[in-house]
Amino acid sequence: MHDQAAAGEVVTETFDYDGGRQVTVYVPPDPPEAVVFAGDGQLISRWGGVLEAAGAPSTMIVGVHRAGDETLRLHEYSPGFDQERFAAHERFFVVDVRRWVRSRFGVVLAAERTAVFGVSAGGELALAMGLRHPDVFGVVFCASPGAGFRPPGVMPGSIPRTYLVAGTQEPFFLENATRWVVALRDAGAEVVMTERAGSHGGAFWREELPLMVAWAFGP
């Protein structure tokens, strides 16, 4: 499936963070019923048309662009490598970007209508943000997570509803996703896990997003 033509608007803003980091927002044609904050924003912000084509609830996608350097990306997305770098990105993602979305677009939605989404290392970011900020992100969408961030020994008392997906041809990432499913379910969280035919970076990430949104925000 190629990127669908979208009726909504795409807005990109450059922030001071890290010498100039962009955020790209997909603004749906109808008032948003839900908002999805995502890492790897230069990729995921383009998927609004896929949601429209699928008839998903009207959803704003706020895509925070990744660092150009892959090591820095991992350090920003997973809390175990460089705590200072992770904390700086966390403040940017959770505080600065959300404040801008509120002022620029007038969008303030309750946690149960707000998701955090990520793919690969970004899947670790989504899990970390959800576990650390369940009052902000009531839903986690996680595709093919890496292994840099693993379930903590003691889970927080409040855990967002979580939807994981991984491909049958990416056994390492499927194993990571399955590990999270077990840990989250053991902690009493509401979890969905989908196993798809596909390899890492496959189109199934994009095609899964409408299913995630329908599950979290549908009627």
Backbone as JSON, one array per atom type, in Angstrom:
{
  "sequence": "MHDQAAAGEVVTETFDYDGGRQVTVYVPPDPPEAVVFAGDGQLISRWGGVLEAAGAPSTMIVGVHRAGDETLRLHEYSPGFDQERFAAHERFFVVDVRRWVRSRFGVVLAAERTAVFGVSAGGELALAMGLRHPDVFGVVFCASPGAGFRPPGVMPGSIPRTYLVAGTQEPFFLENATRWVVALRDAGAEVVMTERAGSHGGAFWREELPLMVAWAFGP",
  "N": [[0.86, -1.19, 0.0], [0.71, 2.11, -0.94], [1.48, 5.47, 0.24], [-1.49, 7.07, 1.01], [-3.41, 9.58, -0.66], [-4.08, 12.5, 1.14], [-6.67, 14.36, 2.68], [-6.29, 16.1, 4.67], [-4.2, 18.61, 6.34], [-0.67, 19.24, 6.34], [1.68, 20.28, 8.64], [4.77, 21.7, 9.42], [7.12, 22.45, 11.91], [10.05, 24.02, 13.19], [12.0, 23.52, 16.02], [13.96, 24.79, 18.82], [15.26, 22.78, 20.14], [18.05, 20.64, 20.42], [19.63, 21.98, 18.55], [17.92, 22.51, 16.48], [15.24, 20.95, 15.76], [12.78, 19.26, 13.96], [9.17, 19.11, 13.93], [6.49, 17.43, 12.59], [3.12, 17.74, 11.78], [0.17, 16.02, 11.12], [-2.84, 17.27, 10.24], [-6.09, 16.47, 10.52], [-8.95, 16.57, 8.23], [-11.39, 16.89, 9.55], [-12.44, 17.97, 12.86], [-10.16, 16.79, 15.3], [-10.7, 13.69, 16.9], [-8.99, 12.24, 18.3], [-5.51, 12.1, 19.24], [-2.27, 11.3, 18.14], [0.91, 10.99, 19.28], [4.19, 10.7, 18.06], [7.43, 9.23, 17.67], [10.16, 9.28, 15.26], [9.13, 11.06, 13.37], [9.28, 12.13, 10.75], [8.67, 10.02, 9.15], [6.23, 8.82, 10.15], [4.33, 10.84, 10.31], [3.36, 11.09, 7.75], [1.37, 9.28, 7.38], [-1.28, 9.91, 7.64], [-3.18, 9.9, 5.56], [-3.61, 7.19, 5.2], [-5.06, 6.53, 7.45], [-7.37, 8.04, 6.92], [-8.29, 6.78, 4.54], [-8.99, 4.35, 5.54], [-11.2, 4.93, 7.01], [-10.92, 5.58, 9.68], [-11.38, 6.93, 13.03], [-11.31, 10.53, 13.24], [-8.09, 11.7, 13.38], [-5.32, 13.34, 14.71], [-1.9, 13.41, 13.89], [1.09, 13.79, 15.52], [4.23, 14.15, 14.72], [7.34, 13.79, 15.92], [10.47, 14.52, 14.76], [13.22, 12.29, 14.22], [16.63, 12.06, 15.47], [19.41, 12.65, 13.29], [21.62, 11.01, 13.54], [22.05, 7.62, 14.22], [22.86, 6.46, 16.64], [22.42, 8.53, 18.48], [19.67, 8.68, 18.17], [18.86, 6.22, 19.33], [19.72, 6.71, 21.94], [18.06, 8.77, 22.67], [15.58, 7.54, 22.59], [15.5, 5.3, 24.24], [15.63, 4.62, 27.67], [17.89, 3.55, 28.94], [20.54, 4.05, 28.06], [21.81, 6.71, 27.84], [21.18, 8.75, 30.2], [20.9, 11.52, 30.53], [20.62, 12.53, 27.92], [18.31, 11.15, 27.15], [16.46, 12.2, 29.01], [16.38, 14.91, 28.26], [15.25, 14.78, 25.68], [12.84, 13.59, 26.39], [11.6, 15.65, 27.89], [11.29, 17.52, 25.84], [9.57, 16.11, 24.07], [7.31, 15.45, 25.67], [6.58, 17.78, 27.07], [7.28, 20.32, 25.7], [6.5, 19.95, 22.96], [3.82, 19.13, 23.22], [2.75, 21.39, 24.47], [3.05, 23.24, 22.4], [1.34, 22.11, 20.44], [-1.08, 22.47, 21.71], [-1.26, 25.29, 21.78], [-0.91, 26.06, 19.1], [-2.76, 24.59, 17.56], [-4.98, 24.36, 19.12], [-5.68, 21.99, 20.32], [-6.53, 19.92, 22.84], [-6.72, 17.03, 24.4], [-8.15, 14.43, 26.42], [-6.32, 11.96, 28.35], [-7.22, 9.4, 27.65], [-7.85, 9.7, 25.0], [-5.5, 10.11, 23.79], [-2.63, 8.95, 22.29], [0.62, 7.37, 22.24], [3.03, 6.52, 19.86], [5.23, 4.26, 18.23], [7.85, 2.84, 16.16], [10.11, 0.13, 15.9], [13.1, 1.15, 17.37], [11.71, 3.4, 18.11], [9.43, 2.22, 19.08], [10.26, 1.42, 21.57], [10.53, 3.95, 22.71], [7.8, 4.7, 22.73], [6.73, 2.84, 24.57], [8.23, 3.52, 26.86], [7.45, 6.21, 27.26], [4.71, 5.87, 27.68], [4.66, 4.28, 30.05], [5.92, 6.0, 31.81], [4.42, 8.3, 31.73], [1.51, 7.94, 32.17], [-0.64, 9.55, 32.74], [-0.73, 11.33, 30.72], [-0.5, 9.97, 28.24], [-2.81, 7.79, 27.38], [-2.87, 5.55, 25.88], [-0.79, 3.18, 24.26], [0.83, 2.58, 21.25], [2.76, 0.2, 19.77], [5.16, -0.93, 17.59], [7.12, -3.58, 16.56], [9.28, -3.55, 18.65], [12.61, -2.64, 19.78], [15.31, -4.04, 21.82], [16.53, -2.52, 23.72], [15.18, -1.22, 25.76], [13.66, -2.8, 28.3], [11.02, -4.65, 30.0], [10.49, -3.25, 33.2], [11.52, -4.4, 36.49], [9.7, -3.84, 38.51], [6.56, -2.87, 37.8], [4.82, 0.2, 36.98], [1.98, 1.48, 38.84], [-0.14, 2.42, 37.33], [-0.96, 1.74, 34.05], [-0.96, 2.38, 30.59], [-3.47, 1.42, 28.13], [-2.43, -0.96, 25.77], [-1.19, -1.69, 22.53], [0.46, -3.97, 20.66], [2.48, -4.92, 17.85], [4.14, -7.17, 15.65], [6.35, -8.68, 13.2], [6.31, -11.84, 11.46], [8.65, -12.48, 10.19], [10.69, -11.25, 11.51], [12.17, -12.27, 13.89], [13.65, -11.5, 16.22], [12.52, -9.02, 16.98], [9.88, -9.74, 17.26], [10.1, -11.43, 19.43], [10.86, -9.55, 21.37], [8.51, -7.97, 21.48], [6.69, -9.89, 22.38], [7.72, -10.45, 24.91], [7.14, -8.05, 26.21], [4.33, -8.13, 26.11], [3.73, -10.26, 27.84], [4.77, -9.27, 30.27], [3.26, -6.92, 30.64], [0.64, -7.91, 30.72], [0.86, -9.53, 33.0], [1.05, -7.54, 34.84], [-1.48, -6.64, 34.92], [-2.44, -5.05, 32.87], [-4.36, -3.83, 30.03], [-3.97, -5.4, 27.04], [-3.23, -5.82, 23.6], [-2.0, -8.03, 21.17], [-0.63, -8.42, 18.0], [0.4, -10.54, 15.42], [2.04, -10.33, 12.43], [2.47, -11.22, 8.95], [5.54, -10.37, 7.76], [8.57, -8.38, 7.53], [11.21, -6.54, 9.24], [10.61, -3.1, 9.22], [8.67, -3.3, 7.41], [5.74, -2.73, 5.32], [3.65, -3.35, 6.92], [3.68, -1.97, 9.32], [2.66, 0.6, 8.74], [0.17, -0.12, 7.71], [-0.98, -1.21, 9.92], [-1.6, 0.88, 11.6], [-4.23, 2.13, 11.21], [-5.8, 0.05, 12.29], [-4.92, 0.0, 14.91], [-5.77, 2.58, 15.75], [-8.55, 2.36, 15.4], [-9.09, 0.35, 17.27], [-8.38, 1.64, 19.66], [-9.8, 4.09, 19.66], [-12.18, 3.88, 18.36], [-15.79, 3.44, 17.9]],
  "CA": [[0.0, 0.0, 0.0], [1.46, 3.36, -0.97], [0.85, 6.54, 1.02], [-2.74, 7.53, 0.42], [-3.63, 11.03, -0.72], [-4.77, 12.9, 2.37], [-7.41, 15.61, 2.57], [-5.85, 16.97, 5.76], [-3.08, 19.53, 6.15], [0.57, 18.86, 7.0], [2.35, 21.47, 9.15], [6.07, 21.4, 10.01], [7.71, 23.53, 12.7], [11.39, 23.73, 13.69], [12.18, 23.93, 17.41], [15.35, 25.02, 19.21], [15.84, 21.57, 20.75], [19.13, 19.92, 19.72], [20.15, 22.76, 17.43], [16.92, 22.64, 15.43], [14.57, 19.67, 15.53], [11.47, 19.5, 13.37], [7.97, 18.34, 14.28], [5.51, 17.49, 11.5], [1.79, 17.39, 12.27], [-0.92, 15.78, 10.18], [-4.08, 17.85, 10.77], [-7.16, 15.85, 9.73], [-9.93, 17.54, 7.72], [-12.43, 17.1, 10.57], [-11.85, 18.17, 14.2], [-9.63, 15.5, 15.77], [-11.28, 12.98, 18.03], [-7.87, 11.6, 18.98], [-4.2, 12.58, 18.8], [-1.19, 10.32, 18.27], [2.26, 11.54, 19.29], [5.06, 9.64, 17.56], [8.81, 9.44, 17.27], [10.4, 9.06, 13.82], [8.01, 11.82, 12.83], [9.35, 12.36, 9.3], [8.05, 8.84, 8.53], [4.88, 8.48, 10.6], [3.39, 11.94, 10.05], [2.83, 10.95, 6.38], [0.41, 8.17, 7.33], [-2.65, 10.37, 7.88], [-4.06, 9.46, 4.49], [-3.95, 5.78, 5.42], [-6.17, 6.55, 8.41], [-8.57, 8.52, 6.21], [-8.76, 5.77, 3.6], [-9.56, 3.24, 6.31], [-12.38, 5.38, 7.74], [-10.63, 5.62, 11.11], [-11.78, 8.19, 13.68], [-10.47, 11.68, 12.88], [-6.92, 11.6, 14.26], [-4.14, 14.17, 14.46], [-0.62, 12.75, 14.13], [2.16, 14.72, 15.84], [5.44, 13.38, 14.48], [8.6, 14.42, 16.33], [11.5, 13.94, 13.91], [14.33, 11.62, 14.9], [17.98, 12.56, 15.25], [20.03, 12.11, 12.08], [22.58, 9.99, 13.95], [21.29, 6.5, 14.76], [23.19, 6.26, 18.05], [21.68, 9.55, 19.23], [18.26, 8.27, 18.18], [18.69, 5.18, 20.35], [19.91, 7.29, 23.27], [16.88, 9.57, 22.97], [14.36, 6.74, 22.61], [15.54, 4.24, 25.23], [16.16, 5.29, 28.85], [19.01, 2.87, 29.59], [21.87, 4.3, 27.5], [22.33, 8.03, 28.19], [20.03, 9.27, 30.94], [20.76, 12.96, 30.31], [20.08, 12.71, 26.57], [16.93, 10.66, 27.17], [15.62, 13.13, 29.78], [16.2, 16.14, 27.47], [14.28, 14.47, 24.63], [11.56, 13.35, 27.06], [11.01, 16.97, 28.18], [10.89, 18.09, 24.55], [8.47, 15.32, 23.53], [6.13, 15.44, 26.54], [6.22, 19.12, 27.54], [7.37, 21.39, 24.7], [5.7, 19.66, 21.77], [2.4, 19.15, 23.6], [2.37, 22.79, 24.7], [2.92, 23.86, 21.07], [0.13, 21.58, 19.81], [-2.21, 23.12, 22.37], [-1.36, 26.7, 21.41], [-0.95, 26.22, 17.64], [-3.93, 23.94, 16.96], [-6.1, 24.36, 20.05], [-6.07, 20.6, 20.58], [-6.25, 19.39, 24.17], [-7.58, 15.86, 24.57], [-7.88, 13.65, 27.62], [-5.34, 10.88, 28.15], [-7.82, 8.24, 26.98], [-7.92, 10.0, 23.56], [-4.14, 10.49, 23.4], [-1.75, 7.78, 22.17], [2.02, 7.52, 21.83], [3.24, 5.47, 18.85], [6.59, 4.16, 17.72], [8.26, 1.64, 15.43], [11.49, -0.27, 16.15], [13.56, 1.87, 18.57], [10.6, 4.27, 18.49], [8.52, 1.42, 19.89], [10.77, 1.53, 22.94], [10.13, 5.29, 23.15], [6.36, 4.69, 23.03], [6.54, 2.11, 25.83], [8.8, 4.3, 27.95], [6.61, 7.39, 27.51], [3.45, 5.41, 28.26], [4.85, 3.84, 31.43], [6.37, 7.13, 32.63], [3.44, 9.39, 31.69], [0.18, 7.41, 31.87], [-1.61, 10.62, 32.89], [-0.71, 12.05, 29.44], [-0.74, 9.01, 27.15], [-3.65, 6.71, 27.87], [-2.76, 4.43, 24.95], [0.51, 2.97, 23.63], [0.92, 1.78, 20.02], [4.16, -0.18, 19.68], [5.42, -1.86, 16.49], [8.46, -4.16, 16.41], [10.2, -2.85, 19.54], [13.95, -3.13, 20.03], [15.52, -4.68, 23.13], [17.27, -1.63, 24.61], [14.32, -0.96, 26.92], [12.93, -4.03, 28.63], [10.08, -4.43, 31.1], [11.14, -3.09, 34.52], [11.2, -5.43, 37.48], [8.47, -3.4, 39.17], [5.77, -2.06, 36.88], [4.05, 1.26, 37.64], [0.62, 1.11, 39.22], [-1.04, 2.79, 36.24], [-0.36, 1.39, 32.76], [-1.89, 2.64, 29.5], [-3.88, 0.34, 27.23], [-1.28, -1.13, 24.88], [-1.35, -2.5, 21.32], [1.75, -4.32, 20.06], [2.48, -5.7, 16.61], [5.47, -7.53, 15.14], [6.28, -9.51, 12.0], [6.76, -13.23, 11.57], [10.0, -12.6, 9.62], [11.62, -10.46, 12.33], [12.02, -13.0, 15.16], [14.21, -10.74, 17.35], [11.56, -8.0, 17.39], [8.7, -10.47, 17.71], [10.42, -11.88, 20.79], [10.79, -8.37, 22.24], [7.1, -7.61, 21.65], [6.05, -10.93, 23.2], [8.19, -10.24, 26.28], [6.36, -6.94, 26.76], [2.95, -8.57, 26.3], [3.68, -11.07, 29.06], [5.0, -8.41, 31.44], [2.13, -6.0, 30.81], [-0.52, -8.69, 31.18], [1.11, -9.94, 34.38], [0.82, -6.36, 35.67], [-2.9, -6.33, 34.9], [-2.77, -4.07, 31.84], [-5.12, -4.25, 28.86], [-2.97, -5.53, 25.98], [-3.51, -6.55, 22.36], [-0.78, -8.37, 20.42], [-0.9, -8.93, 16.66], [1.56, -11.06, 14.71], [1.77, -10.16, 11.0], [3.48, -11.63, 7.97], [6.32, -9.19, 7.41], [9.91, -8.23, 8.07], [11.42, -5.26, 9.91], [10.48, -1.99, 8.29], [7.66, -3.64, 6.42], [4.55, -1.88, 5.19], [2.62, -3.7, 7.91], [3.62, -0.92, 10.35], [1.74, 1.65, 8.29], [-1.16, -0.69, 7.55], [-1.52, -1.55, 11.25], [-2.01, 2.07, 12.34], [-5.69, 2.28, 11.28], [-6.35, -0.96, 13.19], [-4.63, 0.48, 16.25], [-6.63, 3.72, 16.05], [-9.92, 1.86, 15.54], [-9.15, -0.37, 18.54], [-8.27, 2.56, 20.8], [-10.64, 5.28, 19.62], [-13.4, 3.63, 17.6], [-17.04, 3.42, 18.67]],
  "C": [[0.9, 1.24, 0.0], [0.75, 4.38, -0.09], [-0.39, 7.03, 0.3], [-2.74, 9.06, 0.32], [-4.48, 11.43, 0.48], [-5.47, 14.23, 2.14], [-6.97, 16.61, 3.64], [-4.65, 17.81, 5.38], [-1.86, 19.0, 6.88], [1.33, 20.14, 7.36], [3.67, 21.04, 9.79], [6.63, 22.64, 10.7], [9.1, 23.09, 13.16], [11.55, 24.34, 15.08], [13.67, 24.09, 17.72], [16.04, 23.77, 19.71], [16.9, 20.95, 19.84], [19.6, 20.66, 18.47], [19.18, 22.92, 16.27], [16.3, 21.31, 15.07], [13.16, 19.96, 15.01], [10.39, 18.59, 13.96], [6.99, 18.53, 13.13], [4.18, 16.95, 12.0], [0.86, 17.15, 11.09], [-2.21, 16.25, 10.85], [-5.23, 17.3, 9.94], [-8.19, 16.89, 9.28], [-11.05, 17.85, 8.7], [-11.76, 17.32, 11.93], [-11.39, 16.84, 14.79], [-10.37, 14.97, 16.99], [-10.19, 12.31, 18.87], [-6.57, 12.22, 18.45], [-3.17, 11.51, 19.09], [0.13, 11.06, 18.2], [3.23, 10.42, 18.93], [6.5, 10.12, 17.41], [8.95, 9.11, 15.79], [9.35, 9.81, 12.99], [8.07, 12.07, 11.33], [8.74, 11.19, 8.53], [6.56, 8.78, 8.87], [3.87, 9.59, 10.32], [2.77, 11.85, 8.66], [1.7, 9.93, 6.3], [-1.03, 8.6, 7.59], [-3.62, 9.92, 6.82], [-4.48, 8.01, 4.6], [-5.1, 5.68, 6.42], [-7.46, 6.99, 7.74], [-9.15, 7.45, 5.32], [-9.44, 4.61, 4.31], [-10.82, 3.64, 7.06], [-12.17, 5.4, 9.24], [-11.17, 6.91, 11.72], [-10.8, 9.3, 13.34], [-9.32, 11.81, 13.88], [-5.82, 12.55, 13.8], [-2.89, 13.35, 14.77], [0.43, 13.84, 14.37], [3.47, 13.95, 15.79], [6.7, 14.17, 14.83], [9.74, 13.75, 15.57], [12.62, 13.32, 14.76], [15.65, 12.36, 14.64], [18.55, 11.91, 13.99], [21.0, 10.98, 12.37], [21.84, 8.86, 14.67], [21.61, 6.24, 16.24], [22.47, 7.27, 18.92], [20.2, 9.21, 19.29], [18.01, 7.23, 19.26], [18.8, 5.76, 21.75], [18.72, 8.17, 23.66], [15.65, 8.7, 23.22], [14.34, 5.69, 23.71], [16.24, 4.76, 26.49], [17.44, 4.69, 29.42], [20.4, 3.3, 29.15], [22.5, 5.6, 28.01], [21.19, 8.79, 28.86], [19.81, 10.76, 30.68], [20.13, 13.23, 28.94], [18.61, 12.29, 26.52], [16.02, 11.67, 27.87], [15.37, 14.42, 29.0], [15.16, 15.92, 26.38], [12.89, 14.24, 25.23], [10.85, 14.66, 27.37], [10.5, 17.61, 26.89], [9.61, 17.42, 24.05], [7.19, 15.52, 24.35], [5.66, 16.85, 26.89], [6.16, 20.11, 26.39], [6.45, 21.14, 23.51], [4.21, 19.68, 22.1], [1.91, 20.57, 23.84], [2.15, 23.5, 23.36], [1.65, 23.39, 20.37], [-1.1, 22.25, 20.4], [-2.37, 24.56, 21.88], [-1.55, 26.88, 19.9], [-2.26, 25.71, 17.04], [-5.15, 23.93, 17.88], [-6.58, 22.97, 20.41], [-5.58, 20.19, 21.97], [-7.22, 18.24, 24.39], [-7.18, 15.1, 25.82], [-6.93, 12.5, 27.3], [-5.95, 9.69, 27.39], [-8.01, 8.46, 25.47], [-6.55, 10.38, 23.02], [-3.25, 9.25, 23.43], [-0.32, 8.23, 21.9], [2.38, 6.29, 21.0], [4.7, 5.46, 18.44], [6.85, 2.84, 17.05], [9.75, 1.4, 15.71], [11.99, 0.42, 17.42], [12.49, 2.84, 19.05], [9.53, 3.54, 19.27], [8.95, 1.4, 21.35], [10.4, 2.89, 23.52], [8.66, 5.3, 23.56], [6.09, 3.98, 24.36], [7.05, 2.92, 27.01], [7.92, 5.51, 28.29], [5.28, 6.98, 28.15], [3.59, 5.01, 29.72], [5.2, 5.01, 32.35], [5.34, 8.25, 32.71], [2.04, 8.87, 31.37], [-0.92, 8.45, 32.03], [-1.72, 11.45, 31.61], [-1.13, 11.14, 28.3], [-1.53, 7.83, 27.71], [-3.57, 5.45, 27.04], [-1.34, 4.39, 24.4], [0.31, 2.1, 22.39], [2.4, 1.47, 19.8], [4.34, -1.24, 18.59], [6.89, -2.29, 16.51], [9.5, -3.52, 17.32], [11.59, -3.49, 19.58], [14.07, -3.66, 21.45], [16.27, -3.79, 24.1], [16.5, -1.27, 25.87], [13.46, -2.19, 27.14], [12.0, -3.78, 29.8], [10.8, -4.28, 32.44], [10.69, -4.17, 35.49], [9.92, -5.12, 38.23], [7.74, -2.47, 38.21], [5.05, -0.94, 37.64], [2.62, 0.8, 37.91], [-0.4, 1.39, 38.13], [-0.35, 2.55, 34.91], [-1.37, 1.68, 31.66], [-2.33, 1.36, 28.8], [-2.82, 0.25, 26.13], [-1.59, -2.09, 23.74], [0.04, -2.71, 20.73], [1.55, -5.11, 18.78], [3.92, -6.0, 16.24], [5.29, -8.53, 13.99], [6.85, -10.9, 12.2], [8.19, -13.41, 11.05], [11.01, -11.7, 10.32], [11.62, -11.05, 13.74], [12.56, -12.26, 16.38], [13.18, -9.75, 17.88], [10.25, -8.62, 17.86], [8.91, -10.97, 19.14], [10.34, -10.71, 21.78], [9.34, -7.98, 22.54], [6.41, -8.6, 22.57], [6.46, -10.79, 24.66], [7.39, -9.12, 26.96], [4.91, -7.35, 27.01], [2.81, -9.35, 27.61], [3.8, -10.19, 30.3], [3.82, -7.49, 31.7], [0.89, -6.74, 31.3], [-0.36, -9.13, 32.63], [0.86, -8.78, 35.35], [-0.63, -5.89, 35.64], [-3.33, -5.35, 33.84], [-3.63, -4.69, 30.74], [-4.18, -4.23, 27.65], [-3.55, -6.3, 24.8], [-2.18, -6.82, 21.67], [-1.18, -8.97, 19.08], [0.42, -9.36, 16.02], [1.22, -11.03, 13.22], [2.85, -10.82, 10.15], [4.24, -10.37, 7.57], [7.67, -9.18, 8.08], [10.08, -6.82, 8.6], [11.4, -4.12, 8.9], [9.41, -2.22, 7.25], [6.49, -2.68, 6.42], [3.51, -2.2, 6.26], [2.59, -2.69, 9.06], [2.57, 0.12, 9.98], [0.31, 1.11, 8.21], [-1.8, -1.05, 8.88], [-2.09, -0.32, 11.95], [-3.52, 2.28, 12.34], [-6.35, 1.26, 12.21], [-6.11, -0.56, 14.65], [-5.59, 1.61, 16.65], [-8.08, 3.28, 16.25], [-10.1, 1.14, 16.87], [-9.21, 0.61, 19.71], [-9.39, 3.59, 20.84], [-11.95, 5.09, 18.85], [-14.62, 3.58, 18.5], [-17.13, 2.2, 19.58]]
}
